[in-house]
PDB file of C-alpha atoms and ligand atoms in Angstrom:
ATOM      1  CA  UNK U   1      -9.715 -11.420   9.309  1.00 94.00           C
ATOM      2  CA  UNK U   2      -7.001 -14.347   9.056  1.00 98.00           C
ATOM      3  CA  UNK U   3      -3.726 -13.733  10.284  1.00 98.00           C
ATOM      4  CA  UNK U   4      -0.391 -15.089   9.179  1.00 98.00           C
ATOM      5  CA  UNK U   5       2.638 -15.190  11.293  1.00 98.00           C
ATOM      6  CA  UNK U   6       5.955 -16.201   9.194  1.00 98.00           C
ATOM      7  CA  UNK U   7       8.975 -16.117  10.985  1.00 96.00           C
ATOM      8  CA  UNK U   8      10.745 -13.244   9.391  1.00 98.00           C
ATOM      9  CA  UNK U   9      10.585 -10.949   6.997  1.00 98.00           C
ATOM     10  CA  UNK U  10      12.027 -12.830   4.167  1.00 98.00           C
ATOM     11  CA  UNK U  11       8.702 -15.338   4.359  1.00 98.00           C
ATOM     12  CA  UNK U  12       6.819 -12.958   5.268  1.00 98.00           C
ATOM     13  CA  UNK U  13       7.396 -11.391   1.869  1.00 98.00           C
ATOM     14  CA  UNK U  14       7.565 -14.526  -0.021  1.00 98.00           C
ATOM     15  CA  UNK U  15       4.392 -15.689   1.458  1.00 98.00           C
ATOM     16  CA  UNK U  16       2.975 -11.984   0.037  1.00 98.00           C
ATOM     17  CA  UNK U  17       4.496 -12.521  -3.364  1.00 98.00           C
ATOM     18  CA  UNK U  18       2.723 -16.580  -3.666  1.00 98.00           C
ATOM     19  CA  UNK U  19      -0.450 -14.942  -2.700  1.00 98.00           C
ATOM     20  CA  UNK U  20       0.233 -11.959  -6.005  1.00 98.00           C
ATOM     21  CA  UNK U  21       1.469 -14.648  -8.289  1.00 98.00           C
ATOM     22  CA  UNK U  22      -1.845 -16.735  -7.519  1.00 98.00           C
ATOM     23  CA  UNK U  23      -3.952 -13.772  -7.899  1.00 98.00           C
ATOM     24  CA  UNK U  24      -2.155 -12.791 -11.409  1.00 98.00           C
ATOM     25  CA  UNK U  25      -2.202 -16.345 -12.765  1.00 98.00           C
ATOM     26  CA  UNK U  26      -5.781 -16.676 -11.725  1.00 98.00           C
ATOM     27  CA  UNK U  27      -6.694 -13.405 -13.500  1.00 98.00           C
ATOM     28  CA  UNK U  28      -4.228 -12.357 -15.482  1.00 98.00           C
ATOM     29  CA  UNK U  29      -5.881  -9.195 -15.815  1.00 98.00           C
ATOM     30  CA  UNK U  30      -6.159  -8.172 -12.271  1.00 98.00           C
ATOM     31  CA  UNK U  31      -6.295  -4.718 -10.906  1.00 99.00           C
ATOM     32  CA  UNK U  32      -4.155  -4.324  -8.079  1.00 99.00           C
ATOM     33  CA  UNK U  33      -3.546  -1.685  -5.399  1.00 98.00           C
ATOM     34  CA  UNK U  34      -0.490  -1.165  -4.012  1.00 98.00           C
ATOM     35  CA  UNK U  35       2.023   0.598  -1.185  1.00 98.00           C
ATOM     36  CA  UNK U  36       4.926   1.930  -0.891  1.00 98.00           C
ATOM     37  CA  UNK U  37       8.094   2.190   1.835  1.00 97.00           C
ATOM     38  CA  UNK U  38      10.078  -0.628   3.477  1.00 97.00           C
ATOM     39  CA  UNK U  39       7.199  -2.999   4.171  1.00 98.00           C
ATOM     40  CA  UNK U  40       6.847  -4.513   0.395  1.00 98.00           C
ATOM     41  CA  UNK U  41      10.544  -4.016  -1.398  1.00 98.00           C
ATOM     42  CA  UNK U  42      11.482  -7.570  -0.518  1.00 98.00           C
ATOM     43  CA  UNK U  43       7.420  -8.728  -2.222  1.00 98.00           C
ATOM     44  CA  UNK U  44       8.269  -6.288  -4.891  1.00 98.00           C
ATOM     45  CA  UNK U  45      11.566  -8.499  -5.640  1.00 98.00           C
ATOM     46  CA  UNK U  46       9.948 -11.360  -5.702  1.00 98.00           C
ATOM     47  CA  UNK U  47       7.383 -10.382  -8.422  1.00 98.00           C
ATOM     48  CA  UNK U  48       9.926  -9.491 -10.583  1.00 98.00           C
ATOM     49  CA  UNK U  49      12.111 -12.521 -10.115  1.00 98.00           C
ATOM     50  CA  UNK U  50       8.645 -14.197 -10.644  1.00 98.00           C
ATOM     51  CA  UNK U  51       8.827 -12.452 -14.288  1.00 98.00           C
ATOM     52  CA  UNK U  52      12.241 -12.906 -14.783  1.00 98.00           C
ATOM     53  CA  UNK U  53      11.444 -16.436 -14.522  1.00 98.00           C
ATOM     54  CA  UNK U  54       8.271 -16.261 -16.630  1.00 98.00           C
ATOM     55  CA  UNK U  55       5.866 -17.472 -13.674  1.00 98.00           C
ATOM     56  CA  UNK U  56       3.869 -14.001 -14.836  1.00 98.00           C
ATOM     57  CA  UNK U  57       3.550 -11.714 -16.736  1.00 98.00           C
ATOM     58  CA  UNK U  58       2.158  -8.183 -16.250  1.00 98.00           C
ATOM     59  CA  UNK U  59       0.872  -7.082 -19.731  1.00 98.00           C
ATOM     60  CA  UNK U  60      -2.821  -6.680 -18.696  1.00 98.00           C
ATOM     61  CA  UNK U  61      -2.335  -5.695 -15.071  1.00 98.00           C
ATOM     62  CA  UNK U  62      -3.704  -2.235 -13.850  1.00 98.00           C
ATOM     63  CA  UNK U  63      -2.178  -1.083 -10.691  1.00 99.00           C
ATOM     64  CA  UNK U  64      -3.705   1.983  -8.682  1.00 98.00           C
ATOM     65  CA  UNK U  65      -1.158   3.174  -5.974  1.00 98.00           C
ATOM     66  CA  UNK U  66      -2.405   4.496  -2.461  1.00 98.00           C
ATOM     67  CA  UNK U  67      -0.307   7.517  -1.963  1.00 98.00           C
ATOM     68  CA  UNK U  68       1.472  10.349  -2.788  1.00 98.00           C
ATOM     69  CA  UNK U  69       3.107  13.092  -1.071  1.00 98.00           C
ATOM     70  CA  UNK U  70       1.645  16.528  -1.726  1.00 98.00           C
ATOM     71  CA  UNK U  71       4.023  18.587  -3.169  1.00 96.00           C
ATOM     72  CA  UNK U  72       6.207  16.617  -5.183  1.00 96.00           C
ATOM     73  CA  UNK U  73       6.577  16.459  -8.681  1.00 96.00           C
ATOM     74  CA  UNK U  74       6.373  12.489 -10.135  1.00 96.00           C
ATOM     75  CA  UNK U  75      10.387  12.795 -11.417  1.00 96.00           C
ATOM     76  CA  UNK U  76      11.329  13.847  -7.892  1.00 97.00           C
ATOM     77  CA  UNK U  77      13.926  10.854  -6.523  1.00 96.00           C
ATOM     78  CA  UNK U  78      11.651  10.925  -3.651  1.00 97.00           C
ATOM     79  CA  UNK U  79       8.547  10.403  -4.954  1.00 97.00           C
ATOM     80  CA  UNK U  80       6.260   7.125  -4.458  1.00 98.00           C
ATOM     81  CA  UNK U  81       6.502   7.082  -8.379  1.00 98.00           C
ATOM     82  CA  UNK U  82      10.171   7.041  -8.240  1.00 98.00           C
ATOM     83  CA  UNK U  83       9.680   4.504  -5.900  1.00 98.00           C
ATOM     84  CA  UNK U  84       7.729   2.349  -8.161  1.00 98.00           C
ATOM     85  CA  UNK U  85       9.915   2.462 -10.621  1.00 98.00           C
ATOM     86  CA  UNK U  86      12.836   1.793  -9.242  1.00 98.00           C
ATOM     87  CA  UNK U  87      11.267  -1.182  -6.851  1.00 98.00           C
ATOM     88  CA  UNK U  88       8.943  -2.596  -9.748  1.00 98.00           C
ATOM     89  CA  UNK U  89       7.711  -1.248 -12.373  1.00 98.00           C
ATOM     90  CA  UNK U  90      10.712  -0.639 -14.892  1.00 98.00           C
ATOM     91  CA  UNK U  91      11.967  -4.453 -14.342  1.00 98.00           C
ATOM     92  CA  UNK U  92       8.444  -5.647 -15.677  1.00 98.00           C
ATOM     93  CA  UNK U  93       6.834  -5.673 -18.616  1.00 98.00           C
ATOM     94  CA  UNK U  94       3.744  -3.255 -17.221  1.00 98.00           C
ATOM     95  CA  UNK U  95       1.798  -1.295 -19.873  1.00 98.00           C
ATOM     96  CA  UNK U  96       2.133   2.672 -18.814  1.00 97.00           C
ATOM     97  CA  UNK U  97      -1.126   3.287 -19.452  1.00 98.00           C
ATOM     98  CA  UNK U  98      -2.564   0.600 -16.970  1.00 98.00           C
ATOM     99  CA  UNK U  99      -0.075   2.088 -14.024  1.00 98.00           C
ATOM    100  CA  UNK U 100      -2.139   5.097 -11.781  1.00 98.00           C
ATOM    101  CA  UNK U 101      -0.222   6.849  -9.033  1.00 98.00           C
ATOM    102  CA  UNK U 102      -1.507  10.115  -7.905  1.00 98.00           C
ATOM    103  CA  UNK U 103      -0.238  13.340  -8.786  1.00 98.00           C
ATOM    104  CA  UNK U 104       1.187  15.112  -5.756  1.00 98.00           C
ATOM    105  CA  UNK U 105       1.959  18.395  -7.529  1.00 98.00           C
ATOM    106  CA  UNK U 106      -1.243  18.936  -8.991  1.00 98.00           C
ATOM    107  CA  UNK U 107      -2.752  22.554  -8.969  1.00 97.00           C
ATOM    108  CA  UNK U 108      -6.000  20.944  -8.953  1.00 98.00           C
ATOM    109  CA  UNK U 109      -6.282  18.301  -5.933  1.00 98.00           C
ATOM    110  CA  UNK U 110     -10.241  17.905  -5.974  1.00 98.00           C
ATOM    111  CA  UNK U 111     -10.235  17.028  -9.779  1.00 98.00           C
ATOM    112  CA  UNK U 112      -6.954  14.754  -9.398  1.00 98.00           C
ATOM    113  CA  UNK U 113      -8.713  12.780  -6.810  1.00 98.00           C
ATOM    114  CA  UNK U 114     -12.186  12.163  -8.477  1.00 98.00           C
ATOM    115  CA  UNK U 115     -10.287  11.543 -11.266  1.00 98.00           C
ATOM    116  CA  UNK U 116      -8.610   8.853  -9.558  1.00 98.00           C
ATOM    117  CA  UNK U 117     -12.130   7.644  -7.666  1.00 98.00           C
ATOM    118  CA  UNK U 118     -13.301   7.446 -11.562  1.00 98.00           C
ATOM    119  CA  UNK U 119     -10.337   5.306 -12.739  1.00 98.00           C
ATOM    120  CA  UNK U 120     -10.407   2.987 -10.268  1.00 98.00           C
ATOM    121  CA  UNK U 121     -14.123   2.266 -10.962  1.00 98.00           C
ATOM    122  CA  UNK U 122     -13.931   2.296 -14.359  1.00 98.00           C
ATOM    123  CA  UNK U 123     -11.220  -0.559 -13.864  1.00 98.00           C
ATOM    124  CA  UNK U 124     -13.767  -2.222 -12.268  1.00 98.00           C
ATOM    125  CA  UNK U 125     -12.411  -1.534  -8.624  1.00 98.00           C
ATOM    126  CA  UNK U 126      -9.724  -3.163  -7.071  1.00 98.00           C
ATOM    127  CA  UNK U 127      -9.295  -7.665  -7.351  1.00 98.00           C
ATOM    128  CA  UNK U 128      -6.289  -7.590  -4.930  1.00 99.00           C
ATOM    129  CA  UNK U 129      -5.162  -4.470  -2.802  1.00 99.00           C
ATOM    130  CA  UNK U 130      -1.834  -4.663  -0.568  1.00 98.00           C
ATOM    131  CA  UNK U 131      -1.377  -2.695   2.379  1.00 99.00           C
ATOM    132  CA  UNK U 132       1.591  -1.519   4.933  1.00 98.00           C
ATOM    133  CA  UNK U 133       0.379   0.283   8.209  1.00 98.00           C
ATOM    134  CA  UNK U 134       1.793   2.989   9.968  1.00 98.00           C
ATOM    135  CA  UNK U 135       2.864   2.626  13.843  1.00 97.00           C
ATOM    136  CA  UNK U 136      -0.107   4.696  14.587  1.00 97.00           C
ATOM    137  CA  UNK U 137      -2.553   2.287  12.526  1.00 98.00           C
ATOM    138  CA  UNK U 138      -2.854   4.379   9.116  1.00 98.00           C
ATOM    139  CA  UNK U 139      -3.553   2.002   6.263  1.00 98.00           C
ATOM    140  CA  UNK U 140      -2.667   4.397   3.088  1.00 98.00           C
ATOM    141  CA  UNK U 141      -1.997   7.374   4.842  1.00 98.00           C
ATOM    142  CA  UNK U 142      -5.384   7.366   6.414  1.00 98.00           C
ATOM    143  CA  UNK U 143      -4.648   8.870   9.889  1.00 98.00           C
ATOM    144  CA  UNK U 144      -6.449   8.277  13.183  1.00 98.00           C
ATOM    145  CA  UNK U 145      -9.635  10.146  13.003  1.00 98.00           C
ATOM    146  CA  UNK U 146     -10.298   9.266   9.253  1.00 98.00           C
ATOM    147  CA  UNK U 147     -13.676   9.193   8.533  1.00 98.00           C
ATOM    148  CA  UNK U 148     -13.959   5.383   7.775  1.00 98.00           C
ATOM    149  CA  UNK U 149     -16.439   5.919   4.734  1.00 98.00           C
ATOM    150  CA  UNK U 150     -13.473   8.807   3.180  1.00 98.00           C
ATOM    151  CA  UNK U 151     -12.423   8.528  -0.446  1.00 98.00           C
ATOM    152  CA  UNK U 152      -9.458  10.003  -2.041  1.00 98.00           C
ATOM    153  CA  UNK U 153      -8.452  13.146  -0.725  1.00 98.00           C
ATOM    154  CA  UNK U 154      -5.562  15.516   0.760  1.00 98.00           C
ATOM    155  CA  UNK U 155      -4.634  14.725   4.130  1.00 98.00           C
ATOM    156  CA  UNK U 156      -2.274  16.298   6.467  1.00 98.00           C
ATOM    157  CA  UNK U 157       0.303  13.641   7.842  1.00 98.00           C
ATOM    158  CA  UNK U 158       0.531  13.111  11.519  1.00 97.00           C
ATOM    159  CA  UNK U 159       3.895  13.782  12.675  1.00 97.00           C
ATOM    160  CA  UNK U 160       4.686  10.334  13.942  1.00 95.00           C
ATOM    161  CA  UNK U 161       4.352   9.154  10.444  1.00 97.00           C
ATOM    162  CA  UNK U 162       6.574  12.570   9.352  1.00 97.00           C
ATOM    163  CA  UNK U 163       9.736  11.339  11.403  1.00 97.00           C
ATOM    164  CA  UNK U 164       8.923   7.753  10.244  1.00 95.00           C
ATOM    165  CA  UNK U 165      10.104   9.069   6.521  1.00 96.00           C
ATOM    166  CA  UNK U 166      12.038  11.834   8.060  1.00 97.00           C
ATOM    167  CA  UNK U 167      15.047   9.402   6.895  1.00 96.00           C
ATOM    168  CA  UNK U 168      13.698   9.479   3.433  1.00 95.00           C
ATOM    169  CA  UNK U 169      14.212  13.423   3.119  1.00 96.00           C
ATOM    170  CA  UNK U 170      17.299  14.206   5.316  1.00 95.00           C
ATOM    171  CA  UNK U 171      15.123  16.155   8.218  1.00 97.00           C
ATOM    172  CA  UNK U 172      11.656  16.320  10.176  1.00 97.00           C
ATOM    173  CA  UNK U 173      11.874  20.008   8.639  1.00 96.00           C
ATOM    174  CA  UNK U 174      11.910  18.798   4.766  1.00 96.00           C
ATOM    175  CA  UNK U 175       9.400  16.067   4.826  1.00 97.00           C
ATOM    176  CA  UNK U 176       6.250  16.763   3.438  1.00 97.00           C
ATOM    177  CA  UNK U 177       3.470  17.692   5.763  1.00 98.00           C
ATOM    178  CA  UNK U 178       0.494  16.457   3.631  1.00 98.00           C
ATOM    179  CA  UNK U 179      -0.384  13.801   1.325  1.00 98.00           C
ATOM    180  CA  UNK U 180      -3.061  12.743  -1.436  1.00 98.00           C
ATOM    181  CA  UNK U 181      -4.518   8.984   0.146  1.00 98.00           C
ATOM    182  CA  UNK U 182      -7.248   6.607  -1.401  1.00 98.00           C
ATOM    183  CA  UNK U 183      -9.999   6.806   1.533  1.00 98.00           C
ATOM    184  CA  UNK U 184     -10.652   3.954   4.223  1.00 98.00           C
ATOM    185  CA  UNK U 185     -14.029   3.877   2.079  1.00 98.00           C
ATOM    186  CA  UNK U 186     -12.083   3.295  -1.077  1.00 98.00           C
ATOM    187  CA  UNK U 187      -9.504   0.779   0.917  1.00 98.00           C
ATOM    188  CA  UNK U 188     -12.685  -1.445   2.079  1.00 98.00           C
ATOM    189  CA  UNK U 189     -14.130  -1.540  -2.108  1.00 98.00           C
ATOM    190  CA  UNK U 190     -11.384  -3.916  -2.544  1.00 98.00           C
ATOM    191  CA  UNK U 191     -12.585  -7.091  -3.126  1.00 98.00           C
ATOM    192  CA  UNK U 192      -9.174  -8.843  -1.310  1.00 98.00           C
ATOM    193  CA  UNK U 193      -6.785  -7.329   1.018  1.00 99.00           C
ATOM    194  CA  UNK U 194      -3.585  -8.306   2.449  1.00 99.00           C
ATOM    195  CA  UNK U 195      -2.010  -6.143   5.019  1.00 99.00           C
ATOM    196  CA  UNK U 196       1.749  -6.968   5.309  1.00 99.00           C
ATOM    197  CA  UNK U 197       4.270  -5.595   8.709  1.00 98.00           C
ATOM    198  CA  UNK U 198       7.609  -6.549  10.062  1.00 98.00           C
ATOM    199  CA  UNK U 199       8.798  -5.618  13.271  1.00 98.00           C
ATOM    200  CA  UNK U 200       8.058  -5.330  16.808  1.00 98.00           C
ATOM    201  CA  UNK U 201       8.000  -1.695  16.299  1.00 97.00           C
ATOM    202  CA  UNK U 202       4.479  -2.524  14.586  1.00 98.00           C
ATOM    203  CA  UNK U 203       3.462  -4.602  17.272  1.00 98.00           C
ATOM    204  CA  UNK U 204       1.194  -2.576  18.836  1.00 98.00           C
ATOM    205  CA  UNK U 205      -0.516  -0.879  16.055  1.00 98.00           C
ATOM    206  CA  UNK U 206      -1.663  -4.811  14.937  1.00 98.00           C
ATOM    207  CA  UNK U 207      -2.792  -5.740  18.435  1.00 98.00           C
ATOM    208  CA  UNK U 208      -4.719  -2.624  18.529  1.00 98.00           C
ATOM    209  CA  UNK U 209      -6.073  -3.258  14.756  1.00 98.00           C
ATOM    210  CA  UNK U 210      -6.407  -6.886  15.570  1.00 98.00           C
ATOM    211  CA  UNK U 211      -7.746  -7.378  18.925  1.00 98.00           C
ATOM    212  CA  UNK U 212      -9.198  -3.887  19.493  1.00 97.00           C
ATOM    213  CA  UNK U 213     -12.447  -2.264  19.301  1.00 98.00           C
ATOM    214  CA  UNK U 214     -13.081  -1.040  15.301  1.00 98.00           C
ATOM    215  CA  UNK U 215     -12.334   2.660  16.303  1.00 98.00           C
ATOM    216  CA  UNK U 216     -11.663   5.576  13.517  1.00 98.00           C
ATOM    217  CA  UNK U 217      -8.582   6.541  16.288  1.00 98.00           C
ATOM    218  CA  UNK U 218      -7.769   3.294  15.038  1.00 98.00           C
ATOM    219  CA  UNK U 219      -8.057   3.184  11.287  1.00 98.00           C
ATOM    220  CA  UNK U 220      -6.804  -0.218  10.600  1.00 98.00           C
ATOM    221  CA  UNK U 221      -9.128  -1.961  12.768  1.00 98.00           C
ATOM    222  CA  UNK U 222     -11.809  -1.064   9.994  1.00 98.00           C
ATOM    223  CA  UNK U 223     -10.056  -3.967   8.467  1.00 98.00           C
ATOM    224  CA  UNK U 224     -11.960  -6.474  10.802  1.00 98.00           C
ATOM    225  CA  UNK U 225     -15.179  -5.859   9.245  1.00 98.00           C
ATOM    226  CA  UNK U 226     -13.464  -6.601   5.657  1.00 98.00           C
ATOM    227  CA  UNK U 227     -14.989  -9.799   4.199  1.00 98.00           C
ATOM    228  CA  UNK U 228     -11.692 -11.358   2.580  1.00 98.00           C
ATOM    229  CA  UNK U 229      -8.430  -9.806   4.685  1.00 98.00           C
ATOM    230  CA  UNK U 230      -5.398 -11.607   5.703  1.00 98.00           C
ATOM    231  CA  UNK U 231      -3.075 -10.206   7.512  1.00 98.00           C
ATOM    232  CA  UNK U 232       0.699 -11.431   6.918  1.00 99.00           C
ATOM    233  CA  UNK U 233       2.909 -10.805   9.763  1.00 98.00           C
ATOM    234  CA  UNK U 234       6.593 -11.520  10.871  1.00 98.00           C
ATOM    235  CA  UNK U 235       6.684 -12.479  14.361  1.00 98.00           C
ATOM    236  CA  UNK U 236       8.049  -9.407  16.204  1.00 98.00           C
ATOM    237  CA  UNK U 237       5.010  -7.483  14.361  1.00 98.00           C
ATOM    238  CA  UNK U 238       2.900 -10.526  15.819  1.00 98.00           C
ATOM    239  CA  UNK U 239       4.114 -10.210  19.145  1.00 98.00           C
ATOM    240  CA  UNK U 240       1.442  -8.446  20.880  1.00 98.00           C
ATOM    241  CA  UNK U 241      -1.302 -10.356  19.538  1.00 98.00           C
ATOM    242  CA  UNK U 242      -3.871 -11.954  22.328  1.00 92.00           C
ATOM    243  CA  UNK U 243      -3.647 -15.639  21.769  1.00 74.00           C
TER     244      UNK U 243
HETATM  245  C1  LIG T 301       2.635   3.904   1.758  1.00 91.82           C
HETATM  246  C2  LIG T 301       1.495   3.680   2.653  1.00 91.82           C
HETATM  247  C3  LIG T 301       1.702   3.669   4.130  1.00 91.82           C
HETATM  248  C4  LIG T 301       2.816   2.694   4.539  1.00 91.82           C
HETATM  249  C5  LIG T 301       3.043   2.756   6.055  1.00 91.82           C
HETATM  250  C6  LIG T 301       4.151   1.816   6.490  1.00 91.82           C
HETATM  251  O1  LIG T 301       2.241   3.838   0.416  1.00 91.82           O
HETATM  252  O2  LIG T 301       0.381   3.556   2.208  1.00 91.82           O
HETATM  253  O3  LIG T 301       0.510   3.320   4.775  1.00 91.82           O
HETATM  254  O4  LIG T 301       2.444   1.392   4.158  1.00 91.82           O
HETATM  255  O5  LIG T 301       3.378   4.058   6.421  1.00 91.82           O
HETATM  256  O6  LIG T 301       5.375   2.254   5.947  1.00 91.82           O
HETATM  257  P1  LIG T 301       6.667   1.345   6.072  1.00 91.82           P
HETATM  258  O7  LIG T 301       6.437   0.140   5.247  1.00 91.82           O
HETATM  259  O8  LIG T 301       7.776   2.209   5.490  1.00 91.82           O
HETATM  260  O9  LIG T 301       6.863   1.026   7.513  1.00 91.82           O
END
């Protein structure tokens, strides 16, 4: 894997966004897969200035999204959908039809996530996928112990990653307890992957992914084996990294 280290989160994000903007102008039809929470706002802003100033557009671009909490309905304000939205997806000019996020409030969670397996593959899998990582190395909300050839499925959330969003839902006691994830296998179709993380709080969980042993415990270190990964990384998120 290559690693970036920018020196804060600002170029860290920019440096995220030049790598999108290549990848869109290159194919302007891309399929893309993408996260949610703190880690890509500021990239997220930077597309859509990039549209704003014409640089891209996003007519034929297909997005598939990683996540969703179980549980929620898509209009809830704290939904990954919601989040989408509101970071990206209503300043662009995105076709609705070409935007997939899964349903967390679905009665039927095996057919919602072949059906999401399906669409992804009949979008020809995924050009360019972005990825956060958790402080206990989940990449989607693949949790230590993952089976590194799992596909999309319900998970249960570990509860370091519960009080992570605790702050997102007012209390440990209200935040959901499970999710829908894409599977590592899934993760590793992608044909490019960037994993962005700010922070020394995240410093850790990349020296482990980074300079570890390739471990399910350890779910982003599955990452190492990937044949076109960079990892972009502010320096306190770099700061445990063996030289
Ligand atoms: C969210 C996702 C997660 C986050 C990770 C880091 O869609 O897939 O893996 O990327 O939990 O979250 P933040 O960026 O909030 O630290």
């Amino acid at each position: 894997m290559k690693i970036v280290i920018a020196k804060n989160y600002r170029n860290m994000s920019r440096l995220a966004a030049d790598q999108v903007i290549e990848q869109i102008r290159n194919k302007p039809s891309s399929v893309l897969g993408l996260p949610t929470g703190h880690t890509p706002v500021e990239l997220y802003h930077d597309l859509v200035l990039a549209y704003q100033q014409e640089i891209i557009r996003f007519k034929k671009i297909v997005t598939f999204n990683l996540d969703e909490y179980a549980g929620l309905e898509s209009g809830d304000k704290r939904s990954y959908h919601t989040y989408m939205k509101t970071n990206l997806f209503n300043k662009i000019d995105i076709q609705s039809k070409n935007i997939h996020i899964l349903d967390g409030a679905t009665k039927n969670v095996k057919r919602e996530c072949v059906r999401f397996e399906s669409e992804i593959s009949r979008a020809g899998g995924i050009d360019l996928l972005i990825l956060g990582i958790g402080m206990d190395d989940h990449i989607g909300f693949n949790e230590p112990g993952s089976d590194f050839k799992s596909r999309t499925r319900l998970v249960k959330l570990a509860e370091t990653t519960r009080e992570a969003n605790s702050k997102y839902f007012g209390s440990l006691k209200r935040t959901p307890t499970a999710a829908l994830t894409v599977g590592i296998g899934t993760i590793m179709e992608a044909k490019k992957i960037i994993l962005l993380a700010d922070g020394k709080k995240k410093a850790e969980a990349i020296a482990r992914a980074v300079n570890g042993k390739i471990d399910p415990q350890v779910p982003a270190s599955i990452l190492q084996k990937h044949p076109d990964c960079t990892f972009i990384l502010d320096k306190g998120a770099a700061a445990k990294l063996k030289s």
